[in-house]
Amino acid sequence: MANYYEILDLDPRYHVAARELEERYHAKSKLHHPDRHVKADGTTRVKNALATAELNQAYRTLKDPVKRAEYLLKLHGVDVGGENSRQSHPVDPGFLMEIMELREELAEARGARNEARVDALASDVRARRDRAMDEVEEGFRGLGSPQQDGAGEAARVQAIAGALVALRYYHRFLEEIEVHEEQRATGAA
Amino acid sequence: MAYSEKVIDHYENPRNVGSMDKSDPNVGTGLVGAPACGDVMKLQLKVSDDGIIQDAKFKTFGCGSAIASSSLVTEWVKGMTVDQALEVKNTRIAEELNLPPVKIHCSVLAEDAIKAAIADYKAKRVKAATQ
């Protein structure tokens, strides 16, 4: 089966130009559009529907910088695991401890209605998230295409995996910040 | 996705939330994370000198199923011996809470947390004995 990059005729790289992605997607969508196949037989129509579903999935995955990174890493042989996946990438205990402390501090700050502290924690974690995104980008910049992975590139792939896992923890943290900010805005906090 | 009544009960009234002194030689601390979803779970067990778990506390930042799984195991392991606690399987947790397949990893996390806490406790004992 073709991978998402192949479906959209794109090079398997992390950097994907947004405009190119849009253009390819729209061109391919037209190809499978049901209006073009009204006279086709049942089998062809089903095939087209499946191709459209796959195309949409490919587009959604490659459009999102994090999902694209996770997908591309999988092509490089490392699966950091999706939301519902049981497969897991080992997490550094020191990092987990840091996350635990950050979450505890946020819970305390929220409980004490210390908004300045909440804001400080939010900008700290946003900066961490941005750094992790930069690490992902930099990591991929130094990688060749998935088939050409040399032995020296394993460390780079692992570093990207580590940054992607860290990102999940930062996103969870920032989700709580968002909830808090919404409550604050509506006066519920 | 609908949560089961038991999950909601533990989520709304979590048992044994809190922290114990990490440096207490009778306290084992287990810290585990689910990289797939970004959940983090801390489980602490206070073990008597004859190997009985006297108290258990947890702190979990994650979804309802992760909170319920950790809350449930803190209730279960109290009064158990360390060896009995090591026998607690995620399948029993998942069964008790009626977890759907996509949430099984939350029960795995709770099982791993018990094991990590006991490993920490045992490491402390070994260290104390050799000093």
PDB file of C-alpha atoms in Angstrom:
ATOM      1  CA  MET A   1       0.000   0.000   0.000  1.00  0.00           C
ATOM      2  CA  ALA A   2       1.213   3.478  -0.846  1.00  0.00           C
ATOM      3  CA  ASN A   3       2.279   5.621   2.049  1.00  0.00           C
ATOM      4  CA  TYR A   4       0.746   9.052   2.664  1.00  0.00           C
ATOM      5  CA  TYR A   5       3.574  10.874   0.922  1.00  0.00           C
ATOM      6  CA  GLU A   6       3.217   8.662  -2.132  1.00  0.00           C
ATOM      7  CA  ILE A   7      -0.538   9.167  -2.168  1.00  0.00           C
ATOM      8  CA  LEU A   8       0.028  12.910  -2.382  1.00  0.00           C
ATOM      9  CA  ASP A   9       3.094  12.712  -4.666  1.00  0.00           C
ATOM     10  CA  LEU A  10       5.338  14.395  -2.141  1.00  0.00           C
ATOM     11  CA  ASP A  11       8.920  13.705  -1.120  1.00  0.00           C
ATOM     12  CA  PRO A  12       9.109  11.908   2.236  1.00  0.00           C
ATOM     13  CA  ARG A  13      10.574  14.882   4.086  1.00  0.00           C
ATOM     14  CA  TYR A  14       9.490  16.755   7.174  1.00  0.00           C
ATOM     15  CA  HIS A  15       9.361  20.072   5.420  1.00  0.00           C
ATOM     16  CA  VAL A  16       6.186  20.175   3.334  1.00  0.00           C
ATOM     17  CA  ALA A  17       5.158  23.436   1.666  1.00  0.00           C
ATOM     18  CA  ALA A  18       1.578  24.161   2.719  1.00  0.00           C
ATOM     19  CA  ARG A  19       0.619  25.384  -0.743  1.00  0.00           C
ATOM     20  CA  GLU A  20       2.025  22.345  -2.483  1.00  0.00           C
ATOM     21  CA  LEU A  21       0.171  20.069  -0.080  1.00  0.00           C
ATOM     22  CA  GLU A  22      -3.122  21.902  -0.726  1.00  0.00           C
ATOM     23  CA  GLU A  23      -2.659  21.773  -4.496  1.00  0.00           C
ATOM     24  CA  ARG A  24      -1.847  18.085  -4.574  1.00  0.00           C
ATOM     25  CA  TYR A  25      -4.738  17.306  -2.291  1.00  0.00           C
ATOM     26  CA  HIS A  26      -7.270  19.190  -4.392  1.00  0.00           C
ATOM     27  CA  ALA A  27      -5.965  17.718  -7.632  1.00  0.00           C
ATOM     28  CA  LYS A  28      -6.185  14.183  -6.242  1.00  0.00           C
ATOM     29  CA  SER A  29      -9.595  14.800  -4.689  1.00  0.00           C
ATOM     30  CA  LYS A  30     -11.001  15.737  -8.080  1.00  0.00           C
ATOM     31  CA  LEU A  31      -9.706  12.495  -9.530  1.00  0.00           C
ATOM     32  CA  HIS A  32     -11.750  10.397  -7.135  1.00  0.00           C
ATOM     33  CA  HIS A  33     -14.753  12.677  -6.852  1.00  0.00           C
ATOM     34  CA  PRO A  34     -18.053  10.760  -7.139  1.00  0.00           C
ATOM     35  CA  ASP A  35     -19.366  13.278  -9.684  1.00  0.00           C
ATOM     36  CA  ARG A  36     -16.758  12.040 -12.125  1.00  0.00           C
ATOM     37  CA  HIS A  37     -17.816   8.444 -11.691  1.00  0.00           C
ATOM     38  CA  VAL A  38     -21.607   8.540 -11.754  1.00  0.00           C
ATOM     39  CA  LYS A  39     -21.716   6.003 -14.543  1.00  0.00           C
ATOM     40  CA  ALA A  40     -19.128   3.729 -12.994  1.00  0.00           C
ATOM     41  CA  ASP A  41     -20.064   0.296 -11.676  1.00  0.00           C
ATOM     42  CA  GLY A  42     -20.434  -0.473  -7.977  1.00  0.00           C
ATOM     43  CA  THR A  43     -16.928  -1.837  -7.530  1.00  0.00           C
ATOM     44  CA  THR A  44     -15.322   1.235  -9.030  1.00  0.00           C
ATOM     45  CA  ARG A  45     -17.473   3.504  -6.875  1.00  0.00           C
ATOM     46  CA  VAL A  46     -16.460   1.653  -3.724  1.00  0.00           C
ATOM     47  CA  LYS A  47     -12.813   1.813  -4.771  1.00  0.00           C
ATOM     48  CA  ASN A  48     -13.123   5.534  -5.295  1.00  0.00           C
ATOM     49  CA  ALA A  49     -14.773   6.029  -1.933  1.00  0.00           C
ATOM     50  CA  LEU A  50     -11.946   4.122  -0.238  1.00  0.00           C
ATOM     51  CA  ALA A  51      -9.318   6.070  -2.150  1.00  0.00           C
ATOM     52  CA  THR A  52     -10.985   9.323  -1.074  1.00  0.00           C
ATOM     53  CA  ALA A  53     -11.028   8.235   2.561  1.00  0.00           C
ATOM     54  CA  GLU A  54      -7.351   7.355   2.388  1.00  0.00           C
ATOM     55  CA  LEU A  55      -6.516  10.589   0.635  1.00  0.00           C
ATOM     56  CA  ASN A  56      -8.297  12.605   3.334  1.00  0.00           C
ATOM     57  CA  GLN A  57      -6.426  10.696   6.024  1.00  0.00           C
ATOM     58  CA  ALA A  58      -3.118  11.316   4.245  1.00  0.00           C
ATOM     59  CA  TYR A  59      -3.903  15.014   3.906  1.00  0.00           C
ATOM     60  CA  ARG A  60      -4.949  15.432   7.546  1.00  0.00           C
ATOM     61  CA  THR A  61      -1.829  13.630   8.751  1.00  0.00           C
ATOM     62  CA  LEU A  62       0.655  15.538   6.618  1.00  0.00           C
ATOM     63  CA  LYS A  63      -0.990  18.912   7.231  1.00  0.00           C
ATOM     64  CA  ASP A  64      -0.470  18.717  11.004  1.00  0.00           C
ATOM     65  CA  PRO A  65       3.204  19.275  11.966  1.00  0.00           C
ATOM     66  CA  VAL A  66       3.111  16.839  14.909  1.00  0.00           C
ATOM     67  CA  LYS A  67       1.139  14.107  13.133  1.00  0.00           C
ATOM     68  CA  ARG A  68       3.399  14.498  10.108  1.00  0.00           C
ATOM     69  CA  ALA A  69       6.490  14.107  12.286  1.00  0.00           C
ATOM     70  CA  GLU A  70       5.073  10.992  13.958  1.00  0.00           C
ATOM     71  CA  TYR A  71       4.152   9.488  10.617  1.00  0.00           C
ATOM     72  CA  LEU A  72       7.492  10.236   9.000  1.00  0.00           C
ATOM     73  CA  LEU A  73       9.302   8.798  12.001  1.00  0.00           C
ATOM     74  CA  LYS A  74       7.289   5.616  11.570  1.00  0.00           C
ATOM     75  CA  LEU A  75       8.562   5.424   8.002  1.00  0.00           C
ATOM     76  CA  HIS A  76      12.033   5.662   9.549  1.00  0.00           C
ATOM     77  CA  GLY A  77      11.190   2.640  11.678  1.00  0.00           C
ATOM     78  CA  VAL A  78      10.262   4.171  15.050  1.00  0.00           C
ATOM     79  CA  ASP A  79       6.669   4.199  16.245  1.00  0.00           C
ATOM     80  CA  VAL A  80       6.125   6.578  19.136  1.00  0.00           C
ATOM     81  CA  GLY A  81       2.572   5.296  19.407  1.00  0.00           C
ATOM     82  CA  GLY A  82      -0.680   7.006  18.620  1.00  0.00           C
ATOM     83  CA  GLU A  83      -3.282   8.067  21.158  1.00  0.00           C
ATOM     84  CA  ASN A  84      -4.778   4.584  21.261  1.00  0.00           C
ATOM     85  CA  SER A  85      -1.669   2.613  20.602  1.00  0.00           C
ATOM     86  CA  ARG A  86      -0.311   0.333  23.275  1.00  0.00           C
ATOM     87  CA  GLN A  87       3.153   0.562  21.923  1.00  0.00           C
ATOM     88  CA  SER A  88       5.220   2.945  23.924  1.00  0.00           C
ATOM     89  CA  HIS A  89       8.502   4.647  23.641  1.00  0.00           C
ATOM     90  CA  PRO A  90      10.470   4.538  26.917  1.00  0.00           C
ATOM     91  CA  VAL A  91      10.344   7.793  28.851  1.00  0.00           C
ATOM     92  CA  ASP A  92      13.276   9.141  30.799  1.00  0.00           C
ATOM     93  CA  PRO A  93      12.451   8.994  34.563  1.00  0.00           C
ATOM     94  CA  GLY A  94      14.030  12.402  35.158  1.00  0.00           C
ATOM     95  CA  PHE A  95      11.760  13.903  32.535  1.00  0.00           C
ATOM     96  CA  LEU A  96       8.677  12.265  34.081  1.00  0.00           C
ATOM     97  CA  MET A  97       9.640  13.688  37.455  1.00  0.00           C
ATOM     98  CA  GLU A  98       9.866  17.156  35.929  1.00  0.00           C
ATOM     99  CA  ILE A  99       6.443  16.770  34.329  1.00  0.00           C
ATOM    100  CA  MET A 100       4.961  15.536  37.600  1.00  0.00           C
ATOM    101  CA  GLU A 101       6.368  18.551  39.417  1.00  0.00           C
ATOM    102  CA  LEU A 102       5.084  20.946  36.768  1.00  0.00           C
ATOM    103  CA  ARG A 103       1.608  19.417  36.975  1.00  0.00           C
ATOM    104  CA  GLU A 104       1.633  19.571  40.765  1.00  0.00           C
ATOM    105  CA  GLU A 105       2.755  23.196  40.709  1.00  0.00           C
ATOM    106  CA  LEU A 106       0.002  24.065  38.274  1.00  0.00           C
ATOM    107  CA  ALA A 107      -2.609  22.327  40.440  1.00  0.00           C
ATOM    108  CA  GLU A 108      -1.356  24.255  43.474  1.00  0.00           C
ATOM    109  CA  ALA A 109      -1.280  27.589  41.659  1.00  0.00           C
ATOM    110  CA  ARG A 110      -4.811  27.027  40.378  1.00  0.00           C
ATOM    111  CA  GLY A 111      -6.004  26.051  43.836  1.00  0.00           C
ATOM    112  CA  ALA A 112      -4.466  29.163  45.361  1.00  0.00           C
ATOM    113  CA  ARG A 113      -5.789  31.327  42.497  1.00  0.00           C
ATOM    114  CA  ASN A 114      -2.279  32.526  41.926  1.00  0.00           C
ATOM    115  CA  GLU A 115      -2.787  33.740  38.359  1.00  0.00           C
ATOM    116  CA  ALA A 116       0.708  35.158  38.024  1.00  0.00           C
ATOM    117  CA  ARG A 117       2.124  31.716  38.831  1.00  0.00           C
ATOM    118  CA  VAL A 118      -0.235  30.000  36.380  1.00  0.00           C
ATOM    119  CA  ASP A 119       0.854  32.425  33.654  1.00  0.00           C
ATOM    120  CA  ALA A 120       4.527  31.892  34.451  1.00  0.00           C
ATOM    121  CA  LEU A 121       4.110  28.108  34.266  1.00  0.00           C
ATOM    122  CA  ALA A 122       2.184  28.454  31.007  1.00  0.00           C
ATOM    123  CA  SER A 123       4.929  30.455  29.341  1.00  0.00           C
ATOM    124  CA  ASP A 124       7.574  28.087  30.680  1.00  0.00           C
ATOM    125  CA  VAL A 125       5.835  25.063  29.151  1.00  0.00           C
ATOM    126  CA  ARG A 126       5.041  26.916  25.901  1.00  0.00           C
ATOM    127  CA  ALA A 127       8.751  27.669  25.557  1.00  0.00           C
ATOM    128  CA  ARG A 128       9.549  23.985  26.219  1.00  0.00           C
ATOM    129  CA  ARG A 129       7.012  22.965  23.581  1.00  0.00           C
ATOM    130  CA  ASP A 130       8.535  25.349  21.034  1.00  0.00           C
ATOM    131  CA  ARG A 131      12.008  24.008  21.760  1.00  0.00           C
ATOM    132  CA  ALA A 132      10.801  20.438  21.308  1.00  0.00           C
ATOM    133  CA  MET A 133       9.222  21.397  17.954  1.00  0.00           C
ATOM    134  CA  ASP A 134      12.548  22.943  16.918  1.00  0.00           C
ATOM    135  CA  GLU A 135      14.340  19.745  17.907  1.00  0.00           C
ATOM    136  CA  VAL A 136      11.962  17.729  15.741  1.00  0.00           C
ATOM    137  CA  GLU A 137      12.539  20.022  12.782  1.00  0.00           C
ATOM    138  CA  GLU A 138      16.291  20.050  13.202  1.00  0.00           C
ATOM    139  CA  GLY A 139      16.390  16.302  13.643  1.00  0.00           C
ATOM    140  CA  PHE A 140      14.569  15.694  10.394  1.00  0.00           C
ATOM    141  CA  ARG A 141      16.685  18.233   8.535  1.00  0.00           C
ATOM    142  CA  GLY A 142      19.694  15.999   9.071  1.00  0.00           C
ATOM    143  CA  LEU A 143      17.919  12.809   7.990  1.00  0.00           C
ATOM    144  CA  GLY A 144      17.855  11.367   4.517  1.00  0.00           C
ATOM    145  CA  SER A 145      14.840   9.648   3.038  1.00  0.00           C
ATOM    146  CA  PRO A 146      13.501   6.658   5.013  1.00  0.00           C
ATOM    147  CA  GLN A 147      15.157   4.022   2.837  1.00  0.00           C
ATOM    148  CA  GLN A 148      18.611   5.503   3.238  1.00  0.00           C
ATOM    149  CA  ASP A 149      18.910   5.399   7.009  1.00  0.00           C
ATOM    150  CA  GLY A 150      22.507   4.713   7.929  1.00  0.00           C
ATOM    151  CA  ALA A 151      23.721   3.419  11.269  1.00  0.00           C
ATOM    152  CA  GLY A 152      24.705   6.908  12.344  1.00  0.00           C
ATOM    153  CA  GLU A 153      21.174   8.119  11.913  1.00  0.00           C
ATOM    154  CA  ALA A 154      19.668   5.907  14.618  1.00  0.00           C
ATOM    155  CA  ALA A 155      20.632   8.422  17.315  1.00  0.00           C
ATOM    156  CA  ARG A 156      18.994  11.210  15.362  1.00  0.00           C
ATOM    157  CA  VAL A 157      15.801   9.186  14.962  1.00  0.00           C
ATOM    158  CA  GLN A 158      15.776   8.441  18.706  1.00  0.00           C
ATOM    159  CA  ALA A 159      16.244  12.128  19.509  1.00  0.00           C
ATOM    160  CA  ILE A 160      13.244  13.013  17.354  1.00  0.00           C
ATOM    161  CA  ALA A 161      11.212  10.278  19.077  1.00  0.00           C
ATOM    162  CA  GLY A 162      12.162  11.701  22.469  1.00  0.00           C
ATOM    163  CA  ALA A 163      11.105  15.205  21.440  1.00  0.00           C
ATOM    164  CA  LEU A 164       7.774  13.916  20.102  1.00  0.00           C
ATOM    165  CA  VAL A 165       7.018  12.096  23.352  1.00  0.00           C
ATOM    166  CA  ALA A 166       7.932  15.211  25.358  1.00  0.00           C
ATOM    167  CA  LEU A 167       5.558  17.192  23.148  1.00  0.00           C
ATOM    168  CA  ARG A 168       2.642  14.990  24.185  1.00  0.00           C
ATOM    169  CA  TYR A 169       3.279  15.780  27.831  1.00  0.00           C
ATOM    170  CA  TYR A 170       3.553  19.497  27.075  1.00  0.00           C
ATOM    171  CA  HIS A 171       0.327  19.412  25.082  1.00  0.00           C
ATOM    172  CA  ARG A 172      -1.507  17.761  27.985  1.00  0.00           C
ATOM    173  CA  PHE A 173      -0.191  20.435  30.315  1.00  0.00           C
ATOM    174  CA  LEU A 174      -1.227  23.222  27.953  1.00  0.00           C
ATOM    175  CA  GLU A 175      -4.700  21.705  27.620  1.00  0.00           C
ATOM    176  CA  GLU A 176      -5.157  22.248  31.331  1.00  0.00           C
ATOM    177  CA  ILE A 177      -3.904  25.828  30.904  1.00  0.00           C
ATOM    178  CA  GLU A 178      -6.507  26.359  28.189  1.00  0.00           C
ATOM    179  CA  VAL A 179      -9.287  25.057  30.409  1.00  0.00           C
ATOM    180  CA  HIS A 180      -8.085  27.347  33.157  1.00  0.00           C
ATOM    181  CA  GLU A 181      -7.912  30.383  30.875  1.00  0.00           C
ATOM    182  CA  GLU A 182     -11.411  29.707  29.583  1.00  0.00           C
ATOM    183  CA  GLN A 183     -12.756  29.467  33.107  1.00  0.00           C
ATOM    184  CA  ARG A 184     -10.949  32.644  33.997  1.00  0.00           C
ATOM    185  CA  ALA A 185     -12.433  34.447  30.999  1.00  0.00           C
ATOM    186  CA  THR A 186     -15.966  33.399  31.863  1.00  0.00           C
ATOM    187  CA  GLY A 187     -15.447  34.157  35.536  1.00  0.00           C
ATOM    188  CA  ALA A 188     -16.003  30.547  36.568  1.00  0.00           C
ATOM    189  CA  ALA A 189     -12.568  30.097  38.110  1.00  0.00           C
TER     190      ALA A 189
ATOM    191  CA  MET B   1     -17.117   7.373  24.526  1.00  0.00           C
ATOM    192  CA  ALA B   2     -19.094   6.601  27.661  1.00  0.00           C
ATOM    193  CA  TYR B   3     -17.292   5.916  30.892  1.00  0.00           C
ATOM    194  CA  SER B   4     -18.591   3.140  33.128  1.00  0.00           C
ATOM    195  CA  GLU B   5     -20.271   4.063  36.419  1.00  0.00           C
ATOM    196  CA  LYS B   6     -17.309   2.774  38.398  1.00  0.00           C
ATOM    197  CA  VAL B   7     -14.884   4.921  36.427  1.00  0.00           C
ATOM    198  CA  ILE B   8     -17.047   7.995  37.002  1.00  0.00           C
ATOM    199  CA  ASP B   9     -17.309   7.199  40.713  1.00  0.00           C
ATOM    200  CA  HIS B  10     -13.527   6.947  41.124  1.00  0.00           C
ATOM    201  CA  TYR B  11     -13.018   9.986  38.926  1.00  0.00           C
ATOM    202  CA  GLU B  12     -15.429  12.144  40.891  1.00  0.00           C
ATOM    203  CA  ASN B  13     -14.487  10.770  44.312  1.00  0.00           C
ATOM    204  CA  PRO B  14     -10.923   9.577  43.921  1.00  0.00           C
ATOM    205  CA  ARG B  15      -9.657   7.592  46.914  1.00  0.00           C
ATOM    206  CA  ASN B  16      -6.280   8.167  48.518  1.00  0.00           C
ATOM    207  CA  VAL B  17      -5.154  11.202  46.547  1.00  0.00           C
ATOM    208  CA  GLY B  18      -2.009  12.701  47.968  1.00  0.00           C
ATOM    209  CA  SER B  19       1.679  12.368  48.576  1.00  0.00           C
ATOM    210  CA  MET B  20       3.920  10.745  51.141  1.00  0.00           C
ATOM    211  CA  ASP B  21       7.469  11.576  52.103  1.00  0.00           C
ATOM    212  CA  LYS B  22       9.668  10.215  49.329  1.00  0.00           C
ATOM    213  CA  SER B  23      12.672   9.983  51.626  1.00  0.00           C
ATOM    214  CA  ASP B  24      10.887   7.796  54.206  1.00  0.00           C
ATOM    215  CA  PRO B  25      12.655   4.392  54.081  1.00  0.00           C
ATOM    216  CA  ASN B  26       9.275   2.645  54.384  1.00  0.00           C
ATOM    217  CA  VAL B  27       7.784   4.498  51.425  1.00  0.00           C
ATOM    218  CA  GLY B  28       8.193   3.243  47.866  1.00  0.00           C
ATOM    219  CA  THR B  29       7.476   5.681  45.048  1.00  0.00           C
ATOM    220  CA  GLY B  30       6.539   4.656  41.527  1.00  0.00           C
ATOM    221  CA  LEU B  31       6.397   7.206  38.758  1.00  0.00           C
ATOM    222  CA  VAL B  32       5.179   6.059  35.369  1.00  0.00           C
ATOM    223  CA  GLY B  33       4.063   7.706  32.180  1.00  0.00           C
ATOM    224  CA  ALA B  34       2.050   6.785  29.123  1.00  0.00           C
ATOM    225  CA  PRO B  35       3.896   8.357  26.229  1.00  0.00           C
ATOM    226  CA  ALA B  36       1.045   7.507  23.875  1.00  0.00           C
ATOM    227  CA  CYS B  37      -1.253   9.963  25.633  1.00  0.00           C
ATOM    228  CA  GLY B  38       0.936  12.118  27.879  1.00  0.00           C
ATOM    229  CA  ASP B  39      -0.510  10.851  31.157  1.00  0.00           C
ATOM    230  CA  VAL B  40       1.666  10.749  34.245  1.00  0.00           C
ATOM    231  CA  MET B  41       0.954   8.727  37.393  1.00  0.00           C
ATOM    232  CA  LYS B  42       2.641   8.687  40.793  1.00  0.00           C
ATOM    233  CA  LEU B  43       1.864   5.879  43.217  1.00  0.00           C
ATOM    234  CA  GLN B  44       3.306   5.649  46.727  1.00  0.00           C
ATOM    235  CA  LEU B  45       3.126   2.718  49.123  1.00  0.00           C
ATOM    236  CA  LYS B  46       3.947   2.757  52.804  1.00  0.00           C
ATOM    237  CA  VAL B  47       5.180  -0.681  53.794  1.00  0.00           C
ATOM    238  CA  SER B  48       5.526  -1.920  57.376  1.00  0.00           C
ATOM    239  CA  ASP B  49       8.728  -3.653  58.475  1.00  0.00           C
ATOM    240  CA  ASP B  50       7.001  -7.030  58.126  1.00  0.00           C
ATOM    241  CA  GLY B  51       6.124  -6.352  54.486  1.00  0.00           C
ATOM    242  CA  ILE B  52       2.474  -5.309  54.729  1.00  0.00           C
ATOM    243  CA  ILE B  53       1.238  -2.324  52.728  1.00  0.00           C
ATOM    244  CA  GLN B  54      -0.227   0.020  55.318  1.00  0.00           C
ATOM    245  CA  ASP B  55      -1.076   2.970  53.149  1.00  0.00           C
ATOM    246  CA  ALA B  56      -1.220   3.951  49.501  1.00  0.00           C
ATOM    247  CA  LYS B  57      -1.483   7.351  47.847  1.00  0.00           C
ATOM    248  CA  PHE B  58      -1.586   8.479  44.253  1.00  0.00           C
ATOM    249  CA  LYS B  59      -1.493  11.506  42.036  1.00  0.00           C
ATOM    250  CA  THR B  60      -2.470  11.106  38.428  1.00  0.00           C
ATOM    251  CA  PHE B  61      -2.651  13.723  35.732  1.00  0.00           C
ATOM    252  CA  GLY B  62      -4.506  12.080  32.913  1.00  0.00           C
ATOM    253  CA  CYS B  63      -7.855  10.914  31.656  1.00  0.00           C
ATOM    254  CA  GLY B  64     -10.718   9.565  33.774  1.00  0.00           C
ATOM    255  CA  SER B  65      -9.687   5.962  33.197  1.00  0.00           C
ATOM    256  CA  ALA B  66      -6.131   6.591  34.358  1.00  0.00           C
ATOM    257  CA  ILE B  67      -7.361   8.350  37.494  1.00  0.00           C
ATOM    258  CA  ALA B  68      -9.890   5.594  38.190  1.00  0.00           C
ATOM    259  CA  SER B  69      -7.298   2.839  37.641  1.00  0.00           C
ATOM    260  CA  SER B  70      -4.852   4.375  40.091  1.00  0.00           C
ATOM    261  CA  SER B  71      -7.563   5.206  42.628  1.00  0.00           C
ATOM    262  CA  LEU B  72      -8.833   1.623  42.501  1.00  0.00           C
ATOM    263  CA  VAL B  73      -5.428   0.010  43.002  1.00  0.00           C
ATOM    264  CA  THR B  74      -4.664   2.172  46.043  1.00  0.00           C
ATOM    265  CA  GLU B  75      -7.793   0.682  47.622  1.00  0.00           C
ATOM    266  CA  TRP B  76      -6.881  -2.839  46.596  1.00  0.00           C
ATOM    267  CA  VAL B  77      -3.276  -2.962  47.741  1.00  0.00           C
ATOM    268  CA  LYS B  78      -3.865  -1.675  51.266  1.00  0.00           C
ATOM    269  CA  GLY B  79      -3.435  -4.613  53.629  1.00  0.00           C
ATOM    270  CA  MET B  80      -1.724  -6.743  51.007  1.00  0.00           C
ATOM    271  CA  THR B  81       1.795  -8.040  51.322  1.00  0.00           C
ATOM    272  CA  VAL B  82       4.311  -6.674  48.852  1.00  0.00           C
ATOM    273  CA  ASP B  83       4.297 -10.003  47.019  1.00  0.00           C
ATOM    274  CA  GLN B  84       0.513 -10.024  46.745  1.00  0.00           C
ATOM    275  CA  ALA B  85       0.555  -6.497  45.353  1.00  0.00           C
ATOM    276  CA  LEU B  86       2.988  -7.610  42.670  1.00  0.00           C
ATOM    277  CA  GLU B  87       0.321 -10.071  41.528  1.00  0.00           C
ATOM    278  CA  VAL B  88      -2.240  -7.371  40.748  1.00  0.00           C
ATOM    279  CA  LYS B  89      -2.825  -7.612  37.025  1.00  0.00           C
ATOM    280  CA  ASN B  90      -4.026  -4.906  34.697  1.00  0.00           C
ATOM    281  CA  THR B  91      -6.675  -7.263  33.329  1.00  0.00           C
ATOM    282  CA  ARG B  92      -8.368  -7.317  36.751  1.00  0.00           C
ATOM    283  CA  ILE B  93      -8.325  -3.533  36.913  1.00  0.00           C
ATOM    284  CA  ALA B  94      -9.745  -3.249  33.394  1.00  0.00           C
ATOM    285  CA  GLU B  95     -12.429  -5.807  34.208  1.00  0.00           C
ATOM    286  CA  GLU B  96     -13.445  -4.120  37.461  1.00  0.00           C
ATOM    287  CA  LEU B  97     -13.731  -0.734  35.764  1.00  0.00           C
ATOM    288  CA  ASN B  98     -15.195  -2.037  32.501  1.00  0.00           C
ATOM    289  CA  LEU B  99     -12.533  -0.256  30.505  1.00  0.00           C
ATOM    290  CA  PRO B 100     -12.991  -0.244  26.739  1.00  0.00           C
ATOM    291  CA  PRO B 101     -10.092  -1.591  24.638  1.00  0.00           C
ATOM    292  CA  VAL B 102      -8.731   1.894  23.859  1.00  0.00           C
ATOM    293  CA  LYS B 103      -8.346   2.541  27.587  1.00  0.00           C
ATOM    294  CA  ILE B 104      -6.616  -0.693  28.536  1.00  0.00           C
ATOM    295  CA  HIS B 105      -3.282   1.133  28.564  1.00  0.00           C
ATOM    296  CA  CYS B 106      -4.534   3.100  31.604  1.00  0.00           C
ATOM    297  CA  SER B 107      -4.831  -0.120  33.600  1.00  0.00           C
ATOM    298  CA  VAL B 108      -1.390  -1.191  32.361  1.00  0.00           C
ATOM    299  CA  LEU B 109      -0.063   2.093  33.691  1.00  0.00           C
ATOM    300  CA  ALA B 110      -1.569   1.399  37.142  1.00  0.00           C
ATOM    301  CA  GLU B 111      -0.031  -2.086  37.235  1.00  0.00           C
ATOM    302  CA  ASP B 112       3.337  -0.651  36.208  1.00  0.00           C
ATOM    303  CA  ALA B 113       3.043   2.004  38.915  1.00  0.00           C
ATOM    304  CA  ILE B 114       2.606  -0.643  41.642  1.00  0.00           C
ATOM    305  CA  LYS B 115       5.616  -2.551  40.339  1.00  0.00           C
ATOM    306  CA  ALA B 116       7.707   0.629  40.153  1.00  0.00           C
ATOM    307  CA  ALA B 117       6.751   1.634  43.703  1.00  0.00           C
ATOM    308  CA  ILE B 118       7.652  -1.799  45.065  1.00  0.00           C
ATOM    309  CA  ALA B 119      10.929  -1.835  43.132  1.00  0.00           C
ATOM    310  CA  ASP B 120      11.765   1.536  44.679  1.00  0.00           C
ATOM    311  CA  TYR B 121      10.866   0.264  48.157  1.00  0.00           C
ATOM    312  CA  LYS B 122      12.980  -2.871  47.731  1.00  0.00           C
ATOM    313  CA  ALA B 123      15.928  -0.868  46.415  1.00  0.00           C
ATOM    314  CA  LYS B 124      15.705   1.311  49.520  1.00  0.00           C
ATOM    315  CA  ARG B 125      15.710  -1.759  51.779  1.00  0.00           C
ATOM    316  CA  VAL B 126      18.766  -3.196  50.061  1.00  0.00           C
ATOM    317  CA  LYS B 127      20.544   0.115  50.338  1.00  0.00           C
ATOM    318  CA  ALA B 128      19.660   0.393  54.042  1.00  0.00           C
ATOM    319  CA  ALA B 129      20.855  -3.176  54.720  1.00  0.00           C
ATOM    320  CA  THR B 130      24.222  -2.648  53.060  1.00  0.00           C
ATOM    321  CA  GLN B 131      24.923   0.594  54.844  1.00  0.00           C
TER     322      GLN B 131
END
